[in-house]
Coordinates of C-alpha atoms and ligand atoms in Angstrom, one line a residue:
X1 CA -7.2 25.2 -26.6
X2 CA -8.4 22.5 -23.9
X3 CA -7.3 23.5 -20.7
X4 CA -4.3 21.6 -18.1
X5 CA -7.2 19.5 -16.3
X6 CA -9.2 18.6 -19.5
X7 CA -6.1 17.7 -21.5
X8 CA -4.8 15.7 -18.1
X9 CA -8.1 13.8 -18.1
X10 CA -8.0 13.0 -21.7
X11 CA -4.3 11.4 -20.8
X12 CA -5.6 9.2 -17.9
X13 CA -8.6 8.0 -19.9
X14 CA -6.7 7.0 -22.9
X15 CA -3.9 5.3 -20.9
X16 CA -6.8 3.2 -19.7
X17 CA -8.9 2.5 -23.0
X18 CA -5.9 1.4 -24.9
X19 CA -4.7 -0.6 -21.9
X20 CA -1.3 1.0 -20.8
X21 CA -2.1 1.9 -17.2
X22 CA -5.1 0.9 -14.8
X23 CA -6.0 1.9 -11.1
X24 CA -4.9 -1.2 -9.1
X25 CA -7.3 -3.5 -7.8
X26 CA -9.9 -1.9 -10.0
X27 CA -12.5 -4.4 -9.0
X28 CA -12.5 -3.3 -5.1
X29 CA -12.6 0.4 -6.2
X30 CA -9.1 0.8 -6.6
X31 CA -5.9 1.4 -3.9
X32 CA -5.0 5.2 -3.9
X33 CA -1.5 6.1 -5.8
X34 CA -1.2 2.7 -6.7
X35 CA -1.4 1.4 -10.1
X36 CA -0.7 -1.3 -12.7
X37 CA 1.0 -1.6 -16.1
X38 CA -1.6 -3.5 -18.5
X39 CA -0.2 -4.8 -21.9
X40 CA 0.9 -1.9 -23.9
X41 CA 2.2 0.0 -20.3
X42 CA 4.5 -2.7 -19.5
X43 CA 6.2 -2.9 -22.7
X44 CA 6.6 0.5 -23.4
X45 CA 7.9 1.2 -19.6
X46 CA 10.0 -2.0 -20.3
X47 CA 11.6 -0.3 -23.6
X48 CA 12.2 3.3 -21.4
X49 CA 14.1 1.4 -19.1
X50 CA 15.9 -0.1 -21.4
X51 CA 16.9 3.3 -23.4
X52 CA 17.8 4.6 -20.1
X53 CA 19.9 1.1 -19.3
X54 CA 21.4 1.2 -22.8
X55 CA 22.6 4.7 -22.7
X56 CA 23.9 4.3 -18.9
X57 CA 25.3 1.1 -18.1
X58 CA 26.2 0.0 -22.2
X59 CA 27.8 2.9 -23.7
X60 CA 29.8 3.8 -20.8
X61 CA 32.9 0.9 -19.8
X62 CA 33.1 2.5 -16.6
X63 CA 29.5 2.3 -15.7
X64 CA 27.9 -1.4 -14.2
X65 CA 24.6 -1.9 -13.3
X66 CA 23.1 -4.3 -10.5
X67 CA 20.0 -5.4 -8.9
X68 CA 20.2 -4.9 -5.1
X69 CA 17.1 -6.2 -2.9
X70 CA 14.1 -4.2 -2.0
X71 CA 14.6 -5.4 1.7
X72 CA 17.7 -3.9 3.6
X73 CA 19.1 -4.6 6.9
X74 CA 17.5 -1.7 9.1
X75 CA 20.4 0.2 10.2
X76 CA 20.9 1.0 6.8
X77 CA 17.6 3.4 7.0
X78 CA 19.4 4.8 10.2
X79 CA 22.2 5.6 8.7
X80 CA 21.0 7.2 5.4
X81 CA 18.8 9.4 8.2
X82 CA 16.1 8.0 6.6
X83 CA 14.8 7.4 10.0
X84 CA 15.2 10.4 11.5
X85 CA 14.9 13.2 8.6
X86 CA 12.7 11.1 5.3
X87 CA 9.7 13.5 6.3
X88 CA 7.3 15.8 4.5
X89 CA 5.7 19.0 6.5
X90 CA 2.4 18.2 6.5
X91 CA -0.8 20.8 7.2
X92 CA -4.6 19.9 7.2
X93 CA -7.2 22.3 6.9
X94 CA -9.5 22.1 9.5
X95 CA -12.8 22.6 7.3
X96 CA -11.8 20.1 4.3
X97 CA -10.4 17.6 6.3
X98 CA -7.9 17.4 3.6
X99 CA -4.1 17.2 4.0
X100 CA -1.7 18.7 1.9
X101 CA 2.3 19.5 2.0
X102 CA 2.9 22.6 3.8
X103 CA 6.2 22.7 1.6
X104 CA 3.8 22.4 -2.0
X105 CA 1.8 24.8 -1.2
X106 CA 3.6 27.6 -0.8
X107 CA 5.5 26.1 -3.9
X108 CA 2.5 26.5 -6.0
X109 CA 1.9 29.7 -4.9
X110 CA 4.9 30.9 -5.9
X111 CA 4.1 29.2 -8.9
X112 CA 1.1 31.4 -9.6
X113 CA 3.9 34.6 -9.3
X114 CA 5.5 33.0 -12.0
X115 CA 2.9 32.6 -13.8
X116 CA 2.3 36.3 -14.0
X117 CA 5.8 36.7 -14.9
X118 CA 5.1 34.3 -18.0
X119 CA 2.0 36.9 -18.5
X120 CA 4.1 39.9 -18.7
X121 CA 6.5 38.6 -21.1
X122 CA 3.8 37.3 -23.4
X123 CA 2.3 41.2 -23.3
X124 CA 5.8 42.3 -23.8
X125 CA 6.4 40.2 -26.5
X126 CA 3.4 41.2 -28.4
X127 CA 3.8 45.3 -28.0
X128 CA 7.6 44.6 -28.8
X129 CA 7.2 42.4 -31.8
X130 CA 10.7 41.8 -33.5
X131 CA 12.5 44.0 -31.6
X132 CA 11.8 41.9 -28.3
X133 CA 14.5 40.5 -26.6
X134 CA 13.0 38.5 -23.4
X135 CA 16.4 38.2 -21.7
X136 CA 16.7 42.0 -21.6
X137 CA 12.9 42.1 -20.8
X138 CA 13.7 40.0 -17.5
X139 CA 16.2 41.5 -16.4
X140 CA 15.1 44.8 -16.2
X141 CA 11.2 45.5 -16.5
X142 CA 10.3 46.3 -13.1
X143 CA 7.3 44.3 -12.5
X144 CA 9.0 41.5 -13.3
X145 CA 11.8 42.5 -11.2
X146 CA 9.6 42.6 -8.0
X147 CA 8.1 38.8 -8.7
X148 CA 10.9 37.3 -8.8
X149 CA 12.4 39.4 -6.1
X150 CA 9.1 38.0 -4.2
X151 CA 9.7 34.2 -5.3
X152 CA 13.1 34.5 -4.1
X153 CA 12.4 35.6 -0.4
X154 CA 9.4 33.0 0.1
X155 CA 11.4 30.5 -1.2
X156 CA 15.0 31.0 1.0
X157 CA 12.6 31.9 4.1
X158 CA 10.7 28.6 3.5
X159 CA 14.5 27.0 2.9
X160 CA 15.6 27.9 6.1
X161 CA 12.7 27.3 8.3
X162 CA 12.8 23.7 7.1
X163 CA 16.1 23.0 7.6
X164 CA 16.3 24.9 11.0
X165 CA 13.2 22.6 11.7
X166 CA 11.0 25.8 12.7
X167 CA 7.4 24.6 11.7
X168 CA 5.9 27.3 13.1
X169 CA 7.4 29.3 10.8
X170 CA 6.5 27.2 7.9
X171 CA 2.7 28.0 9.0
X172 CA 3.4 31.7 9.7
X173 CA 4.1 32.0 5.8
X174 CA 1.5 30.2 4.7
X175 CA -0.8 32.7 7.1
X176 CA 0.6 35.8 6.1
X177 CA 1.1 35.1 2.0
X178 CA -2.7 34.0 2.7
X179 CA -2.6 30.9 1.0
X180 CA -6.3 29.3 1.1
X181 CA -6.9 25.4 0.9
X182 CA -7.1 25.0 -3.1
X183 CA -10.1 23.1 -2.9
X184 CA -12.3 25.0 -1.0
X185 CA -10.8 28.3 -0.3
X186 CA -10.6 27.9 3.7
X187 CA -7.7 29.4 5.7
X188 CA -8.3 27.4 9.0
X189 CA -5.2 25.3 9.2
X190 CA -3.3 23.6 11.8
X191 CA -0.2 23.7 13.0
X192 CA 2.4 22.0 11.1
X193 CA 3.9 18.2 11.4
X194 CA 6.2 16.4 10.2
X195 CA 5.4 12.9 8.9
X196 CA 7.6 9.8 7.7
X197 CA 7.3 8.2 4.4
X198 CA 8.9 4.9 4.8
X199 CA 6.3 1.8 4.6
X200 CA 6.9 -0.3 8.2
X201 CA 6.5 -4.2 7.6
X202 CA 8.0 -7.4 9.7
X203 CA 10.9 -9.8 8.9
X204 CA 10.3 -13.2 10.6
X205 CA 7.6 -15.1 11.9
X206 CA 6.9 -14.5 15.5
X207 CA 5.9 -11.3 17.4
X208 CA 9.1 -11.4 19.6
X209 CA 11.7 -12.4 17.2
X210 CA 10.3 -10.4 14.3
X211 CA 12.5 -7.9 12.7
X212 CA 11.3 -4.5 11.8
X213 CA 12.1 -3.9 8.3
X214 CA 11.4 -0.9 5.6
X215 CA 10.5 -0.8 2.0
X216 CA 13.2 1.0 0.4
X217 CA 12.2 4.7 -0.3
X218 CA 15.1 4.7 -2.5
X219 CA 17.2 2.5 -4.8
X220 CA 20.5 4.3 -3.7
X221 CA 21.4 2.8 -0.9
X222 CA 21.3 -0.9 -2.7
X223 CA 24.0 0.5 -4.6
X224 CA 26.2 2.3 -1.3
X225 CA 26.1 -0.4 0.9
X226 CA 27.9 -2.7 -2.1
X227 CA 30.1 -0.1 -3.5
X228 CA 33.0 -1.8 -2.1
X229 CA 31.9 -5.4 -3.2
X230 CA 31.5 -3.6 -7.0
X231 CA 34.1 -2.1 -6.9
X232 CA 36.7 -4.9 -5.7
X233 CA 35.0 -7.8 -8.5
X234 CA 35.2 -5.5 -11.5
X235 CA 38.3 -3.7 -10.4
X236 CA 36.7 -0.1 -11.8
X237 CA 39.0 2.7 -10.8
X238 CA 37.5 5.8 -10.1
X239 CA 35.9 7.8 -11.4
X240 CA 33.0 4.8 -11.9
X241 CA 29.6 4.3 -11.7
X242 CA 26.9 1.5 -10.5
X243 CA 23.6 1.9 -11.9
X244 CA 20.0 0.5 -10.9
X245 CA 16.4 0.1 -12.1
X246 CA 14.3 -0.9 -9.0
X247 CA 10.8 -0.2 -7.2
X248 CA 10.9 2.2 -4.2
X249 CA 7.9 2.9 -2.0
X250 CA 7.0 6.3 -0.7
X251 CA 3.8 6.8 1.7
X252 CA 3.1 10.0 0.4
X253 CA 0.8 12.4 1.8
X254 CA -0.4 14.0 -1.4
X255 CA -0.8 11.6 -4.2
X256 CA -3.0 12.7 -6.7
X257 CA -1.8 13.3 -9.9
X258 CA -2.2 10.0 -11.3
X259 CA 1.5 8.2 -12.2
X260 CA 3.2 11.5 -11.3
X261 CA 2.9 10.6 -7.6
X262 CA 2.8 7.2 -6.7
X263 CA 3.2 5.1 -3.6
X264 CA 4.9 2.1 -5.6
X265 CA 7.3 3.3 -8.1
X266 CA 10.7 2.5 -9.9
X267 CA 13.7 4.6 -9.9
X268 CA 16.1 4.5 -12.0
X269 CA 19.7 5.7 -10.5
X270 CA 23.0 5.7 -11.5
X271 CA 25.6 6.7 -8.4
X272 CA 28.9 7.8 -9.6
X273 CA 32.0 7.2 -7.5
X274 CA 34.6 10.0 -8.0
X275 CA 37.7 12.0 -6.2
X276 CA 36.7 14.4 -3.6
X277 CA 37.4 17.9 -5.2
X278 CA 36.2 17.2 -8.5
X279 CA 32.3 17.1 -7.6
X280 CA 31.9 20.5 -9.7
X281 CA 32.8 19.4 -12.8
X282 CA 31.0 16.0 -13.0
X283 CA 27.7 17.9 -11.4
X284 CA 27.9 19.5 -14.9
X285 CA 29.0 16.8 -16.9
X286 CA 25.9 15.1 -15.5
X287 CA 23.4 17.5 -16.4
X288 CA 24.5 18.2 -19.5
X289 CA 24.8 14.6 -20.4
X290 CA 21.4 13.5 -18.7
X291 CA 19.5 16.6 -20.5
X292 CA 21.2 15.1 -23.9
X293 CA 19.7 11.9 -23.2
X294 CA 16.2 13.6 -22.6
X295 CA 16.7 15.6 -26.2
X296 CA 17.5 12.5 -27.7
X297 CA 13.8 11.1 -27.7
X298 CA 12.8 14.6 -29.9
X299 CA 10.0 15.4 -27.5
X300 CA 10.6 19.3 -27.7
X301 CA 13.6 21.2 -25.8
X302 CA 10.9 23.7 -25.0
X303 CA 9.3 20.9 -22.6
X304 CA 12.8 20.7 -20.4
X305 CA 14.4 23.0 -17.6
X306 CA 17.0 22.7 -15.1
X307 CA 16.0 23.6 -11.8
X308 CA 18.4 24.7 -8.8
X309 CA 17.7 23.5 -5.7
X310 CA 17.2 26.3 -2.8
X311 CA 16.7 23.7 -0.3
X312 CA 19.1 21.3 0.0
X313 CA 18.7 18.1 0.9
X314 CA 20.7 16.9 4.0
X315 CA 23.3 15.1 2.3
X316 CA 23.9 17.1 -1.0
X317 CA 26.3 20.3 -1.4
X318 CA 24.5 21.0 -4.9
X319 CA 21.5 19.8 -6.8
X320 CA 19.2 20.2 -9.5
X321 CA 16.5 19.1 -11.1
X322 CA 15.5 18.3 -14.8
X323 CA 11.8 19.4 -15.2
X324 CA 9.3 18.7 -18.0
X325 CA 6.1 19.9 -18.8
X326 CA 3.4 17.4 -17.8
X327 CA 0.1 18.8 -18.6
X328 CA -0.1 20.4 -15.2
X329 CA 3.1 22.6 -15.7
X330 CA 6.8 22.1 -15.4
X331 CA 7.4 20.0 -12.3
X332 CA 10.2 17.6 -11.6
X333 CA 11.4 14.3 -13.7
X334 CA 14.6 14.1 -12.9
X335 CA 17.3 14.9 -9.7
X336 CA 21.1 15.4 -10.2
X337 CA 22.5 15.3 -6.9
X338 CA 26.1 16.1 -5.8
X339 CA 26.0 13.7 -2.2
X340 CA 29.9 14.6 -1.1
X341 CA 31.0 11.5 1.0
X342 CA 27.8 11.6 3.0
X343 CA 26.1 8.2 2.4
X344 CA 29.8 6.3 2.1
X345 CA 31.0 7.6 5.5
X346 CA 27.8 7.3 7.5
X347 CA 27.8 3.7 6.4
X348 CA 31.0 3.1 7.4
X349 CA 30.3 4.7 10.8
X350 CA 27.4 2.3 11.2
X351 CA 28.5 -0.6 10.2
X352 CA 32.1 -0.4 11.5
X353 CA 33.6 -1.7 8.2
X354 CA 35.8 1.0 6.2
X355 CA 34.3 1.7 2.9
X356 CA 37.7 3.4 1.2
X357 CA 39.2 3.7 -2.1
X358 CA 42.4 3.2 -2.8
X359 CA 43.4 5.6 -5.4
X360 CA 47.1 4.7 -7.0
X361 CA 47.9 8.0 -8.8
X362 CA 47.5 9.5 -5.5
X363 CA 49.0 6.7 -3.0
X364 CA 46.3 7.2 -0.5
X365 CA 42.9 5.8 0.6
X366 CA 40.0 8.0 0.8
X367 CA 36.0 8.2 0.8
X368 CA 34.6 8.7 -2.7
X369 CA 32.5 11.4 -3.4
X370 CA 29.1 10.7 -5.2
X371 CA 27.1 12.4 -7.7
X372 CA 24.0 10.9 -8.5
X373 CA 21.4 10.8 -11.3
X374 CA 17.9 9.8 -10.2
X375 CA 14.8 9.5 -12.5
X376 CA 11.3 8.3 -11.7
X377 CA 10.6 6.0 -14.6
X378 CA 7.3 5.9 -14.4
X379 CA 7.2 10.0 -14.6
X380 CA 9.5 9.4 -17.4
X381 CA 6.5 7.2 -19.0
X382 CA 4.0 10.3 -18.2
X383 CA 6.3 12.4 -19.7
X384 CA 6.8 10.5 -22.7
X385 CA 2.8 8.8 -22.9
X386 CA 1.2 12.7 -22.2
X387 CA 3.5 14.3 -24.7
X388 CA 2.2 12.0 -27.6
X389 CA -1.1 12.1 -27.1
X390 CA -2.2 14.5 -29.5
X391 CA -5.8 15.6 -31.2
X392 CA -4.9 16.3 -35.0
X393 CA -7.6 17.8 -37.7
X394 CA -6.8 16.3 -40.8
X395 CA -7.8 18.1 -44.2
X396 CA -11.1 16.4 -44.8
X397 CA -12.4 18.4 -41.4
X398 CA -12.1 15.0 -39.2
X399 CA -9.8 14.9 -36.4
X400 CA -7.9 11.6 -35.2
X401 CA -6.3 10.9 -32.2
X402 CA -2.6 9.6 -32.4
X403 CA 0.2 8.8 -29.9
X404 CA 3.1 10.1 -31.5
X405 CA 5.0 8.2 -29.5
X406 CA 8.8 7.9 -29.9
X407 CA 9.4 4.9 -31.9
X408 CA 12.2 3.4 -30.3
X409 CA 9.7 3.1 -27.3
X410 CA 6.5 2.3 -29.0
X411 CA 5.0 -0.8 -27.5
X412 CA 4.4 -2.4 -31.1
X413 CA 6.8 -1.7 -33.8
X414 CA 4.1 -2.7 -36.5
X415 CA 0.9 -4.0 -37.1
X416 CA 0.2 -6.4 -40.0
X417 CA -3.3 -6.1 -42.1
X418 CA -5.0 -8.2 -44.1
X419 CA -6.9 -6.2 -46.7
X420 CA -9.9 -8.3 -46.7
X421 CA -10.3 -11.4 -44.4
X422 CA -10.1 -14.1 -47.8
X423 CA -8.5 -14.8 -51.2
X424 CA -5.3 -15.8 -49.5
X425 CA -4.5 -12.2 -48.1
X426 CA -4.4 -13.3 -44.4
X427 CA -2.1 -16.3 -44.7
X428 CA 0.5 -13.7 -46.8
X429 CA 0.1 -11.5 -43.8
X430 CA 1.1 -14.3 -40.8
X431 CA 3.6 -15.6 -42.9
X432 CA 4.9 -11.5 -42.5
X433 CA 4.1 -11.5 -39.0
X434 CA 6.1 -14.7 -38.5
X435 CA 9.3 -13.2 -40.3
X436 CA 9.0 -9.8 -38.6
X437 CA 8.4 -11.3 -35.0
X438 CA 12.4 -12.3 -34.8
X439 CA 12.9 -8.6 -34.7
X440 CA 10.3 -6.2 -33.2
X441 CA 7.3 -6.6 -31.5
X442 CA 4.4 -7.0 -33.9
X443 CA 0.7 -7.4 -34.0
X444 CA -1.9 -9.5 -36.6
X445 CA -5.5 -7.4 -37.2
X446 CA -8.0 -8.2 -39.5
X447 CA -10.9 -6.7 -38.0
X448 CA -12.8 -3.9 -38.9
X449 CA -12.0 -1.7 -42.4
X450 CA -8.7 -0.7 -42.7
X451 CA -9.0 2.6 -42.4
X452 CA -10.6 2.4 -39.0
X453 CA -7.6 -0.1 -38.3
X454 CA -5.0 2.5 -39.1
X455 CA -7.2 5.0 -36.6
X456 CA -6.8 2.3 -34.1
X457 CA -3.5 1.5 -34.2
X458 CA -2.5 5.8 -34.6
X459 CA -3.9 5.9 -31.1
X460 CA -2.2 2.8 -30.1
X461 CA 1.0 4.6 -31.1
X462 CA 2.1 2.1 -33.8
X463 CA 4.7 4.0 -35.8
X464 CA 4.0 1.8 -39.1
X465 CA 0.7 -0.3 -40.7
X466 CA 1.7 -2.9 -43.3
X467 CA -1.4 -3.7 -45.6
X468 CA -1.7 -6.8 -47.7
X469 CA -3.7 -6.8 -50.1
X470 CA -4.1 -8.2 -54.0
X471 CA -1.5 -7.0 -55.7
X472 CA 0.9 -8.2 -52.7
X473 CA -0.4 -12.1 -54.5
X474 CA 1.6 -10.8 -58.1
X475 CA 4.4 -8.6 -57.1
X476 CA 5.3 -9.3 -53.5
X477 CA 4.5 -5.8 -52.5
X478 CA 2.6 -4.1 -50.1
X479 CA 1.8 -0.6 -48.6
X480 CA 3.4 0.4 -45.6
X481 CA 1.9 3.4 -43.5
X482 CA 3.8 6.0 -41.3
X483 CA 1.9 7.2 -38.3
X484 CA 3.1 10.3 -38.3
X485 CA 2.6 11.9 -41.6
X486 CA -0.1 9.3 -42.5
X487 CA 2.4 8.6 -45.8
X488 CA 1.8 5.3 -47.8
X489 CA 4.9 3.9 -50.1
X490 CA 4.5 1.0 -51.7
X491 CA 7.1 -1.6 -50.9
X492 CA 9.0 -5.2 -51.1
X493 CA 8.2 -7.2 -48.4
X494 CA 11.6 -8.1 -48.3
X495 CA 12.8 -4.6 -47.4
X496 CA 10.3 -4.4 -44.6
X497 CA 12.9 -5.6 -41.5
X498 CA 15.3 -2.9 -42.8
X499 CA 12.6 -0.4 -42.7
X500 CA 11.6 -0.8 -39.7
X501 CA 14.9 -1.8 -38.0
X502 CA 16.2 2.0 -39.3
X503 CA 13.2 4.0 -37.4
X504 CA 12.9 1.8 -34.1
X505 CA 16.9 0.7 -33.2
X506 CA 18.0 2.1 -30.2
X507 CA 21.4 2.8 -31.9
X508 CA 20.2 5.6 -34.2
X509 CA 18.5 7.0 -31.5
X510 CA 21.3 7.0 -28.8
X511 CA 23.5 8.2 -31.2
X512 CA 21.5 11.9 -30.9
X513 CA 23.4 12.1 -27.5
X514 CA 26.7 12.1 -29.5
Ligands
ATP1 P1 9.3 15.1 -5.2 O1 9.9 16.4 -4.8 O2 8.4 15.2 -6.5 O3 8.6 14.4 -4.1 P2 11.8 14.0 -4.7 O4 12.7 15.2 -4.9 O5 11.5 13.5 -3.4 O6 10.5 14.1 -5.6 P3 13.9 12.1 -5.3 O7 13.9 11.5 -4.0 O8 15.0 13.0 -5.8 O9 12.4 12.8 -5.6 O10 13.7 10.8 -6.3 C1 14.2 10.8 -7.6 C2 13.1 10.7 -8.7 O11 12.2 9.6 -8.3 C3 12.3 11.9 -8.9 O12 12.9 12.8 -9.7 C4 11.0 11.3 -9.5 O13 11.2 11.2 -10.9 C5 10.9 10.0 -8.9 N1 9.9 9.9 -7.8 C6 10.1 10.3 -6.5 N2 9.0 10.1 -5.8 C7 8.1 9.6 -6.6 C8 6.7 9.1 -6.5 N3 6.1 9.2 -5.3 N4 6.1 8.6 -7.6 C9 6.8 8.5 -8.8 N5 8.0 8.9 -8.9 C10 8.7 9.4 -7.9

């Protein structure tokens, strides 16, 4: 089996040579953490935010989406506490020169105990056979007992030193569990700092009268600062929901795993406006129904795992997150947040203008609650892109690389072949194109032998190949490929829009989530 950085690799590589993601501004050598969706990329990120818009803002009559500006009025930063509390702990190691987050290491070394847990059941499960039951196994095999035990108390103590602001102690940890910089093995660090991650720029054109203004680290507070405006023009009663797609910008100190971690991203958020009191319940309804939307895609329930939240951020009173295994381990896709009335009332405190709901079944104004769902969509497209990619040997001893992408997201529903490049095969297989191109996404290739075609358009992540060739001239027929199972069926080109309509519409797949 490859291992996590060769199968990573292969990801980043193939994202490039089938042109889905490139390094920004290749051509000067590239701008770190920043990147750019090529041809393939865009429309398959375009078709992810669509599943997610679909399922979020269509199926539910109490859910309405918007499109706030990336640029806010400043005191909106303030009063998030972006300002004063959007920081990382950072630590550099004096040999390396290299800077990592205090809070990510010690997360990784816990990481590593975990890892050993996963050993021992895997022992377990082999001397047990049958008879193994892993729950039993975890709760009471002492070894494992004294990891987690270990994970536990690293973890609160790291909890509470951060939110008590005690760097010091943050560094005494990292000293005493003996954690060593991971790239060179040195344990010289310095102290530890805190450091903001909102991008600075000016608003207006001269030095005196210009405006200091942020890029949005976040797409929620677009959506706070007009709940009131939403909620007045569609006259939504609560509970309700606004919901955005929208770039955010992070400086972030360690950016390094590709898309994962990115200094330009998009978010995808949906805030839900609901009764004081009643934030338990729809913290569960919202995982459950976020994880359902996740299983809907079929990319493994094995691959997903709630996380809860030791450390709390500022504003929430619970939180979670949905994790999937990217080829470097489970690490987070997705947050669930339960934000109380945090964001509503510290707006209204800075702005001065009341930002109430007037509830009729209770006769009394109040400020909402909020439980929010936020997901990176461009980890969701590493997610999805790194789970297809697979290495297959077929029966005749070759292997061949496919992106088993799911097909309501694949970039190109179908590609149209010509069999050979003459006796009329070509024009039969525009005038296909041309029908089919009212409906999906499609692509024309008559280059190279087809079977090299097929290979090309497997790795492209093409769920079907329609072939022309000369019998399509007497019966109207032609062979249709799945790029799965690598099955051929001969069929009517008539019947090819209802073929492809059945595997790629949105509709049967949402319907999963029923
Ligand atoms: P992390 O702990 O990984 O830094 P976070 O907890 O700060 O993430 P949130 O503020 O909850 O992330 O943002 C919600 C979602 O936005 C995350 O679940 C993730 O999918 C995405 N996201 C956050 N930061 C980035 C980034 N730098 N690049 C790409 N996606 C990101």
């Amino acid at each position: 089996m490859a291992n996590q950085d060769d199968t990573f690799k292969k990801v980043i590589s193939h994202a490039k040579e089938y042109g889905y993601v490139f390094q920004s501004s290749e051509i000067y050598d590239g701008l770190s953490a920043v990147y750019d969706y090529a041809q393939n990329g865009a429309e398959l990120k375009k078709n992810i935010r669509d599943y997610w818009w679909r399922a979020m803002v269509q199926m539910n009559e109490n859910i309405v989406g918007i499109d706030a500006a990336i640029f806010m009025h400043p005191t909106t930063w303030k009063a998030s506490g972006h300002v004063d509390a959007f920081n990382d702990p950072l630590i550099d190691n004096k040999d390396s020169k290299k800077r990592y987050r205090a809070d990510v290491l010690i997360e990784d070394y816990c990481a590593k105990i975990e890892a050993k847990i996963e050993k021992e059941v895997k022992k377990a499960a082999k001397r047990f056979g049958d008879a193994f039951n892993k729950e039993e196994f975890l709760s009471t095999n002492g070894r494992v007992l004294g990891y987690q035990e270990k994970i536990k108390t690293i973890l609160s103590r790291m909890a509470k030193s951060l939110e008590q602001e005690d760097l010091a102690d943050v560094k005494a940890l990292i000293e005493e569990l003996e954690i060593a910089d991971p790239l060179t093995g040195s344990k010289n660090w310095t102290d530890v700092k805190q450091f903001n991650l909102m991008f600075g720029t000016k608003l207006g054109a001269s030095a005196e009268s210009a405006m200091d203004l942020y890029l949005r680290p976040e797409t929620a507070q677009g959506i706070f600062v007009n709940f009131l405006n939403v909620q007045k023009t569609s006259r939504l009663k609560i509970p309700f929901g606004i919901a955005q797609t929208g770039k955010a910008f992070r400086n972030e100190i360690v950016a390094r795993q590709f898309i994962f971690r990115m200094r330009e991203f998009e978010q995808m958020e949906m805030q839900f406006f609901i009764k004081p009191g009643t934030q338990g319940e729809w913290y569960e309804h919202w995982k459950a129904h976020r994880m359902k939307w996740h299983l809907s895609l079929g990319m493994g329930k094995e691959n997903y795992r709630f996380h809860d939240h030791e450390k709390l951020a500022h504003y929430a009173d619970a939180a979670a997150d949905i994790e999937f295994k990217f080829p470097f381990g489970f690490k987070e896709l997705e947050g669930i947040h339960s934000r109380t009335d945090f964001d509503l009332s510290q707006h209204e405190k800075h702005s001065g203008k009341k930002l109430q709901y007037f509830d009729p079944e209770e006769n009394k104004s109040y400020v909402p609650y909020v439980l929010e769902t936020s997901i990176g969509l461009d980890r969701m497209f590493l997610a999805v892109f790194s789970n297809a990619l697979q290495e297959e040997a077929l029966e005749n001893g070759t292997t061949r690389t496919v992106l088993k992408l799911p097909s309501v997201l694949a970039p190109v529903k179908a590609a149209i072949l010509p069999l050979v490049k003459k006796d009329g095969l070509p024009e039969v297989a525009r005038k296909i194109v041309e029908e089919l191109k009212w409906d999906f996404n499609i692509i024309y290739d008559e280059k190279d032998a087809v079977g090299r075609r097929y290979r090309r358009q497997d790795a492209n992540g093409t769920p079907f190949c329609i072939t022309v060739d000369h019998d399509t001239l007497k019966d109207n027929t032609v062979t249709i490929r799945h790029r799965d199972t690598m099955k051929q069926e001969r069929v009517n080109i008539d019947d090819l829009r209802a073929i492809i309509k059945k595997e790629v519409d949105v509709r049967n797949w949402l319907m999963k989530m029923a």
